[in-house]
Tab-separated table of C-alpha atoms and ligand atoms in Angstrom:
chain	number	residue	atom	x	y	z
A	1022	MET	CA	0.000	0.000	0.000
A	1023	SER	CA	1.233	3.470	-0.831
A	1024	ALA	CA	1.401	6.153	1.825
A	1025	VAL	CA	-1.703	8.307	2.252
A	1026	LYS	CA	-1.363	11.544	0.321
A	1027	PRO	CA	-1.489	14.837	2.215
A	1028	SER	CA	-4.666	16.887	1.952
A	1029	PRO	CA	-4.498	19.732	-0.585
A	1030	ILE	CA	-6.546	21.819	1.874
A	1031	SER	CA	-4.709	24.317	4.056
A	1032	ALA	CA	-6.184	26.117	7.045
A	1033	SER	CA	-5.503	29.808	7.625
A	1034	VAL	CA	-6.282	29.306	11.322
A	1035	ASP	CA	-3.976	27.772	13.927
A	1036	PHE	CA	-5.952	25.182	15.878
A	1037	GLU	CA	-3.512	25.354	18.789
A	1038	ARG	CA	-3.611	29.117	19.288
A	1039	ASP	CA	-5.680	30.732	22.032
A	1040	GLY	CA	-8.229	33.389	21.092
A	1041	VAL	CA	-10.806	33.790	18.367
A	1042	GLN	CA	-9.725	33.258	14.770
A	1043	HIS	CA	-11.905	33.605	11.701
A	1044	GLY	CA	-10.339	32.166	8.585
A	1045	PHE	CA	-10.684	29.689	5.789
A	1046	LEU	CA	-10.000	26.195	4.698
A	1047	LYS	CA	-8.431	26.821	1.301
A	1048	LEU	CA	-9.068	24.113	-1.258
A	1049	PRO	CA	-7.255	24.696	-4.566
A	1050	TYR	CA	-9.730	24.424	-7.447
A	1051	SER	CA	-8.537	25.277	-10.925
A	1052	ARG	CA	-11.355	26.236	-13.279
A	1053	ASP	CA	-12.244	28.458	-16.224
A	1054	GLU	CA	-12.971	31.519	-14.076
A	1055	ALA	CA	-9.871	31.200	-11.903
A	1056	ALA	CA	-6.953	29.149	-13.175
A	1057	TRP	CA	-5.230	29.191	-9.794
A	1058	GLY	CA	-8.388	29.651	-7.781
A	1059	ALA	CA	-9.562	28.002	-4.625
A	1060	VAL	CA	-12.748	27.148	-2.752
A	1061	MET	CA	-12.582	29.179	0.473
A	1062	ILE	CA	-14.536	27.458	3.249
A	1063	PRO	CA	-15.142	29.766	6.245
A	1064	ILE	CA	-13.997	28.401	9.599
A	1065	THR	CA	-13.842	29.869	13.111
A	1066	VAL	CA	-11.731	28.549	15.971
A	1067	ILE	CA	-12.302	29.744	19.528
A	1068	ARG	CA	-9.773	28.414	21.991
A	1069	ASN	CA	-8.981	29.113	25.613
A	1070	GLY	CA	-6.419	26.832	27.171
A	1071	HIS	CA	-6.817	23.132	27.647
A	1072	GLY	CA	-10.122	21.353	27.710
A	1073	PRO	CA	-12.441	19.449	25.442
A	1074	THR	CA	-12.970	20.310	21.791
A	1075	ALA	CA	-16.341	20.599	20.079
A	1076	LEU	CA	-16.629	20.491	16.304
A	1077	LEU	CA	-19.858	22.170	15.175
A	1078	THR	CA	-20.902	21.780	11.543
A	1079	GLY	CA	-23.683	23.052	9.311
A	1080	GLY	CA	-24.137	23.019	5.563
A	1081	ASN	CA	-23.197	19.359	5.180
A	1082	HIS	CA	-26.080	19.567	2.721
A	1083	GLY	CA	-26.261	22.935	1.016
A	1084	ASP	CA	-30.021	23.572	1.225
A	1085	GLU	CA	-30.450	23.170	5.008
A	1086	TYR	CA	-30.317	26.436	6.915
A	1087	GLU	CA	-30.703	26.097	10.691
A	1088	GLY	CA	-27.054	25.029	11.073
A	1089	PRO	CA	-25.613	27.816	8.920
A	1090	VAL	CA	-27.734	30.469	10.674
A	1091	ALA	CA	-27.083	29.289	14.247
A	1092	LEU	CA	-23.378	28.649	13.685
A	1093	THR	CA	-22.773	31.932	11.859
A	1094	LYS	CA	-24.253	33.745	14.842
A	1095	LEU	CA	-22.250	31.647	17.303
A	1096	ALA	CA	-18.986	32.271	15.415
A	1097	ALA	CA	-19.610	36.009	15.492
A	1098	THR	CA	-20.435	36.189	19.187
A	1099	LEU	CA	-18.628	33.489	21.166
A	1100	ALA	CA	-15.645	35.029	22.971
A	1101	ALA	CA	-12.526	33.174	24.030
A	1102	GLU	CA	-13.260	33.892	27.702
A	1103	ASP	CA	-16.632	32.117	27.279
A	1104	VAL	CA	-14.775	28.939	26.407
A	1105	ARG	CA	-12.735	26.348	28.277
A	1106	GLY	CA	-11.015	24.229	25.651
A	1107	ARG	CA	-11.842	24.732	21.996
A	1108	VAL	CA	-14.775	25.219	19.634
A	1109	ILE	CA	-14.285	24.672	15.895
A	1110	VAL	CA	-17.154	26.107	13.853
A	1111	LEU	CA	-17.742	25.160	10.232
A	1112	PRO	CA	-21.111	26.730	9.355
A	1113	PHE	CA	-21.057	25.763	5.643
A	1114	MET	CA	-19.159	22.475	5.447
A	1115	ASN	CA	-19.984	21.672	1.798
A	1116	TYR	CA	-19.412	25.283	0.805
A	1117	PRO	CA	-19.973	24.946	-2.969
A	1118	ALA	CA	-23.321	23.229	-2.302
A	1119	PHE	CA	-24.251	25.871	0.271
A	1120	ARG	CA	-23.517	28.725	-2.124
A	1121	ALA	CA	-25.577	27.045	-4.826
A	1122	GLY	CA	-28.454	26.378	-2.389
A	1123	THR	CA	-28.426	22.716	-3.368
A	1124	ARG	CA	-28.102	19.476	-1.419
A	1125	THR	CA	-25.074	18.334	-3.410
A	1126	SER	CA	-22.118	20.203	-4.832
A	1127	PRO	CA	-22.620	21.900	-8.220
A	1128	ILE	CA	-18.943	21.141	-8.985
A	1129	ASP	CA	-19.078	17.348	-8.840
A	1130	ARG	CA	-22.636	16.526	-7.687
A	1131	GLY	CA	-21.000	15.202	-4.527
A	1132	ASN	CA	-23.223	14.482	-1.518
A	1133	LEU	CA	-20.781	15.255	1.307
A	1134	ASN	CA	-22.706	13.039	3.696
A	1135	ARG	CA	-22.084	10.054	1.424
A	1136	SER	CA	-18.443	10.939	0.693
A	1137	PHE	CA	-16.656	9.968	3.921
A	1138	PRO	CA	-13.864	9.031	4.478
A	1139	GLY	CA	-13.142	10.997	1.297
A	1140	LYS	CA	-9.994	11.133	-0.802
A	1141	PRO	CA	-7.171	13.679	-0.792
A	1142	ASP	CA	-6.861	13.263	-4.574
A	1143	GLY	CA	-10.581	12.842	-5.300
A	1144	THR	CA	-13.293	15.294	-6.261
A	1145	VAL	CA	-13.752	18.616	-4.456
A	1146	THR	CA	-16.396	17.035	-2.205
A	1147	GLU	CA	-14.153	14.039	-1.450
A	1148	LYS	CA	-11.309	16.404	-0.580
A	1149	ILE	CA	-13.533	18.202	1.955
A	1150	ALA	CA	-14.568	14.875	3.496
A	1151	ASP	CA	-10.949	13.716	3.681
A	1152	TYR	CA	-9.852	16.930	5.419
A	1153	VAL	CA	-12.665	16.758	7.961
A	1154	GLU	CA	-11.974	13.057	8.573
A	1155	ARG	CA	-8.206	13.263	8.966
A	1156	HIS	CA	-7.647	16.803	10.275
A	1157	LEU	CA	-10.734	18.013	12.140
A	1158	LEU	CA	-12.301	14.876	13.629
A	1159	PRO	CA	-9.106	13.839	15.460
A	1160	LEU	CA	-9.130	17.214	17.263
A	1161	ALA	CA	-12.705	16.788	18.491
A	1162	ASP	CA	-14.271	15.132	21.535
A	1163	PHE	CA	-17.823	16.277	20.788
A	1164	VAL	CA	-19.285	16.623	17.289
A	1165	LEU	CA	-22.604	18.240	16.396
A	1166	ASP	CA	-23.767	18.132	12.759
A	1167	ILE	CA	-26.890	20.217	12.173
A	1168	HIS	CA	-29.165	19.032	9.369
A	1169	SER	CA	-32.721	19.667	8.319
A	1170	GLY	CA	-34.852	18.397	5.483
A	1171	GLY	CA	-33.632	20.585	2.642
A	1172	LYS	CA	-35.825	21.452	-0.301
A	1173	THR	CA	-37.459	18.039	-0.634
A	1174	LEU	CA	-38.224	16.980	2.952
A	1175	ASP	CA	-39.720	18.520	6.067
A	1176	PHE	CA	-39.110	17.080	9.548
A	1177	LEU	CA	-40.419	17.410	13.047
A	1178	PRO	CA	-37.566	19.162	14.862
A	1179	PHE	CA	-35.430	16.436	16.406
A	1180	ALA	CA	-31.907	15.743	17.577
A	1181	ALA	CA	-30.725	12.239	16.797
A	1182	ILE	CA	-28.258	9.568	17.717
A	1183	HIS	CA	-27.637	6.183	16.188
A	1184	VAL	CA	-27.937	2.784	17.708
A	1185	LEU	CA	-24.249	1.869	18.256
A	1186	ASP	CA	-22.443	-1.364	19.052
A	1187	ASP	CA	-20.493	0.403	21.798
A	1188	LYS	CA	-23.237	0.962	24.403
A	1189	ASP	CA	-21.020	3.226	26.535
A	1190	GLN	CA	-20.462	5.505	23.560
A	1191	GLU	CA	-24.164	5.323	22.698
A	1192	SER	CA	-25.114	6.498	26.187
A	1193	ARG	CA	-22.638	9.399	25.968
A	1194	CYS	CA	-24.197	10.386	22.632
A	1195	GLU	CA	-27.639	10.058	24.190
A	1196	ALA	CA	-26.704	12.390	27.071
A	1197	ALA	CA	-25.433	14.985	24.583
A	1198	MET	CA	-28.652	14.653	22.557
A	1199	GLN	CA	-30.683	15.225	25.733
A	1200	ALA	CA	-28.624	18.358	26.426
A	1201	PHE	CA	-29.367	19.664	22.915
A	1202	ASN	CA	-32.962	19.175	24.048
A	1203	ALA	CA	-34.878	19.537	20.782
A	1204	PRO	CA	-38.670	19.097	21.027
A	1205	TYR	CA	-38.135	15.543	19.734
A	1206	SER	CA	-35.236	13.143	20.283
A	1207	MET	CA	-34.715	10.278	17.868
A	1208	ARG	CA	-32.817	7.015	17.957
A	1209	LEU	CA	-32.073	6.466	14.291
A	1210	LEU	CA	-31.589	3.232	12.527
A	1211	GLU	CA	-29.686	4.308	9.438
A	1212	LEU	CA	-30.661	2.490	6.263
A	1213	ASP	CA	-27.593	3.554	4.367
A	1214	SER	CA	-24.788	4.565	6.737
A	1215	VAL	CA	-21.858	4.081	4.376
A	1216	GLY	CA	-20.031	7.317	3.651
A	1217	MET	CA	-21.828	9.392	6.278
A	1218	PHE	CA	-20.083	11.960	8.467
A	1219	ASP	CA	-22.058	10.379	11.331
A	1220	THR	CA	-20.400	7.022	10.699
A	1221	ALA	CA	-16.953	8.633	10.453
A	1222	ALA	CA	-17.400	10.452	13.765
A	1223	GLU	CA	-18.958	7.481	15.543
A	1224	SER	CA	-16.295	5.031	14.380
A	1225	ALA	CA	-13.653	7.466	15.617
A	1226	GLY	CA	-15.271	7.129	19.075
A	1227	LYS	CA	-16.618	10.681	19.245
A	1228	VAL	CA	-19.707	11.842	21.090
A	1229	PHE	CA	-21.818	12.571	18.035
A	1230	VAL	CA	-25.229	14.199	17.708
A	1231	SER	CA	-27.003	15.138	14.508
A	1232	THR	CA	-30.317	16.877	13.959
A	1233	GLU	CA	-33.185	17.302	11.542
A	1234	LEU	CA	-34.728	20.619	12.507
A	1235	GLY	CA	-37.236	21.375	9.790
A	1236	GLY	CA	-36.900	21.622	6.055
A	1237	GLY	CA	-38.465	22.809	2.861
A	1238	GLY	CA	-35.335	24.669	1.831
A	1239	SER	CA	-35.621	27.405	4.449
A	1240	ALA	CA	-35.577	27.919	8.207
A	1241	THR	CA	-38.208	29.371	10.523
A	1242	ALA	CA	-37.854	31.543	13.612
A	1243	LYS	CA	-38.933	28.510	15.629
A	1244	SER	CA	-36.440	26.085	14.072
A	1245	ILE	CA	-33.592	28.595	14.383
A	1246	ALA	CA	-34.420	29.130	18.067
A	1247	ILE	CA	-34.192	25.353	18.597
A	1248	ALA	CA	-30.774	25.323	16.916
A	1249	ASP	CA	-29.461	28.346	18.869
A	1250	ARG	CA	-30.490	26.916	22.208
A	1251	GLY	CA	-29.385	23.391	21.310
A	1252	VAL	CA	-25.894	24.498	20.301
A	1253	ARG	CA	-25.437	26.473	23.542
A	1254	GLN	CA	-26.632	23.614	25.709
A	1255	PHE	CA	-24.463	21.152	23.763
A	1256	LEU	CA	-21.416	23.307	24.606
A	1257	VAL	CA	-22.426	23.473	28.279
A	1258	HIS	CA	-22.862	19.692	28.329
A	1259	ALA	CA	-19.402	19.291	26.761
A	1260	GLY	CA	-17.947	21.288	29.681
A	1261	ILE	CA	-16.723	23.985	27.278
A	1262	CYS	CA	-19.150	26.783	28.195
A	1263	ASP	CA	-20.657	27.711	31.539
A	1264	GLY	CA	-24.389	27.829	31.897
A	1265	ARG	CA	-27.411	25.943	32.962
A	1266	ILE	CA	-28.962	23.218	30.883
A	1267	GLU	CA	-32.687	23.828	30.840
A	1268	ARG	CA	-34.517	20.587	30.138
A	1269	ARG	CA	-37.854	21.034	28.444
A	1270	GLU	CA	-40.028	18.100	27.625
A	1271	THR	CA	-38.779	16.133	24.630
A	1272	VAL	CA	-40.734	13.371	22.933
A	1273	VAL	CA	-38.507	10.355	22.408
A	1274	LEU	CA	-38.967	8.717	19.030
A	1275	ASP	CA	-37.624	5.549	17.504
A	1276	MET	CA	-37.347	4.346	13.934
A	1277	PRO	CA	-36.914	0.656	14.621
A	1278	ASP	CA	-37.187	-0.698	11.074
A	1279	SER	CA	-37.867	0.069	7.431
A	1280	ASP	CA	-41.659	-0.010	8.022
A	1281	CYS	CA	-41.250	3.579	9.176
A	1282	TYR	CA	-40.689	4.671	5.585
A	1283	VAL	CA	-43.483	5.155	3.079
A	1284	THR	CA	-42.154	5.398	-0.478
A	1285	SER	CA	-44.123	6.760	-3.397
A	1286	LEU	CA	-44.613	4.326	-6.259
A	1287	HIS	CA	-46.179	6.973	-8.480
A	1288	ASP	CA	-45.383	10.311	-10.057
A	1289	GLY	CA	-48.053	12.860	-9.337
A	1290	LEU	CA	-49.618	15.549	-7.220
A	1291	LEU	CA	-49.199	14.996	-3.485
A	1292	GLU	CA	-52.079	15.468	-1.059
A	1293	MET	CA	-51.014	14.966	2.546
A	1294	CYS	CA	-53.900	13.890	4.784
A	1295	HIS	CA	-52.002	14.760	7.980
A	1296	ASP	CA	-49.400	17.297	9.003
A	1297	LEU	CA	-46.157	16.669	10.838
A	1298	GLY	CA	-46.708	15.679	14.447
A	1299	ALA	CA	-50.034	13.922	13.764
A	1300	ARG	CA	-50.574	10.547	15.442
A	1301	VAL	CA	-51.477	7.967	12.824
A	1302	ASP	CA	-52.638	4.363	13.010
A	1303	LYS	CA	-51.282	1.459	11.029
A	1304	ASP	CA	-53.079	1.194	7.651
A	1305	GLU	CA	-54.561	4.665	7.986
A	1306	VAL	CA	-54.495	6.722	4.767
A	1307	ILE	CA	-51.812	9.379	5.259
A	1308	ALA	CA	-51.537	10.739	1.721
A	1309	ARG	CA	-52.978	10.546	-1.769
A	1310	VAL	CA	-51.127	10.894	-5.039
A	1311	HIS	CA	-53.213	12.272	-7.889
A	1312	ASP	CA	-52.633	11.527	-11.562
A	1313	VAL	CA	-51.461	14.683	-13.327
A	1314	THR	CA	-51.725	13.343	-16.853
A	1315	ARG	CA	-55.536	13.313	-16.954
A	1316	SER	CA	-58.532	14.318	-14.873
A	1317	GLY	CA	-61.194	12.008	-13.568
A	1318	GLU	CA	-58.881	9.341	-12.110
A	1319	ALA	CA	-59.158	8.137	-8.525
A	1320	PRO	CA	-56.017	9.013	-6.531
A	1321	ILE	CA	-53.622	6.388	-5.209
A	1322	GLU	CA	-53.897	6.084	-1.440
A	1323	TYR	CA	-50.813	5.715	0.726
A	1324	ARG	CA	-51.200	4.163	4.149
A	1325	ALA	CA	-49.045	4.175	7.272
A	1326	ARG	CA	-47.210	0.870	7.558
A	1327	ARG	CA	-47.108	1.217	11.351
A	1328	SER	CA	-48.745	3.292	14.072
A	1329	GLY	CA	-46.873	6.303	15.331
A	1330	ILE	CA	-46.224	9.962	14.671
A	1331	LEU	CA	-45.745	11.615	11.288
A	1332	ALA	CA	-42.088	12.633	11.674
A	1333	ALA	CA	-41.162	13.584	8.115
A	1334	ARG	CA	-42.866	14.234	4.809
A	1335	HIS	CA	-42.050	14.945	1.200
A	1336	PHE	CA	-42.125	18.732	0.949
A	1337	PRO	CA	-42.781	19.770	-2.671
A	1338	GLY	CA	-46.279	19.564	-4.079
A	1339	LEU	CA	-45.230	17.164	-6.786
A	1340	ILE	CA	-43.803	13.752	-5.959
A	1341	GLY	CA	-41.865	11.203	-8.002
A	1342	ARG	CA	-41.764	7.442	-8.019
A	1343	GLY	CA	-39.174	6.291	-5.450
A	1344	ASP	CA	-39.344	9.468	-3.343
A	1345	THR	CA	-39.773	9.108	0.403
A	1346	LEU	CA	-43.354	10.257	0.940
A	1347	ALA	CA	-43.419	10.094	4.728
A	1348	VAL	CA	-41.693	8.724	7.797
A	1349	VAL	CA	-43.825	7.378	10.641
A	1350	ALA	CA	-41.802	7.108	13.838
A	1351	GLU	CA	-42.645	5.187	16.978
A	1352	ILE	CA	-43.298	7.212	20.140
A	1353	VAL	CA	-41.162	5.716	22.907
A	1354	GLY	CA	-41.827	8.233	25.646
B	1013	LIG	ZN1	-28.894	16.974	5.538
């Protein structure tokens, strides 16, 4: 095996220096508009002596906005004296996707959350994944990756952890999720975990929490408030910031198997019969898909495959065959 190549990305910040630094991860990217150009990914490091490190990321997908908004505000306001240890803030992790307002990168169509562990000599998206995997994750004890539904999905606001083989690690993740204290808390069974940032962070033994805080390609005052408060409480839980963790009621959800997912088998016009947060029974009609090629046809009915709470839905008015129409989660407590 050949030696692993160095990352082409260079950081303008010094991760070992005390104080607040705002800089960039510079990723050389030669193109028509800039022969010797670079993708400049904003990064903030706030450090004050020794202590734990939190890595806070948004914009893993470029059309999800609670993370970018909350982390931009945090980067602009968190002072070094507020911190014991280190906070690394990456508000727009897949920066080309974020600037384009798309889930994946317009440069290479790369889905960053399917690109881990990445490649130093791969596509732009793979280079970002490789840098985060080999240079940022090893610095971190606590990792928070803020997602929401993007343009095509809408979610009940939840923080999430995965079911892990290491039960000690799982309970540390669970405690951090409880500190984030979103209105809902989810134990996720990932259907397709290969290449995810989550998997990279969890296999490196980190305390990892992700979220889905809304969706539809925008953010609301309510969903941003959940992110702001969650990030602060996550930092208090990590022992990095002082403060009190206020614990509001959170509904614990579970997605125990693939019966939670309802997939559309038709192209058409979507009619949801319930909104997010509705309690639904197994076999209850939750949506109809109407034929858009002619009038006068009966719609196709879609039924819940289990009883539970409507936790996610397809957001746009039109739906395609193979799209996730809804997610019905189990209420645990
Ligand atoms: Zn996402």
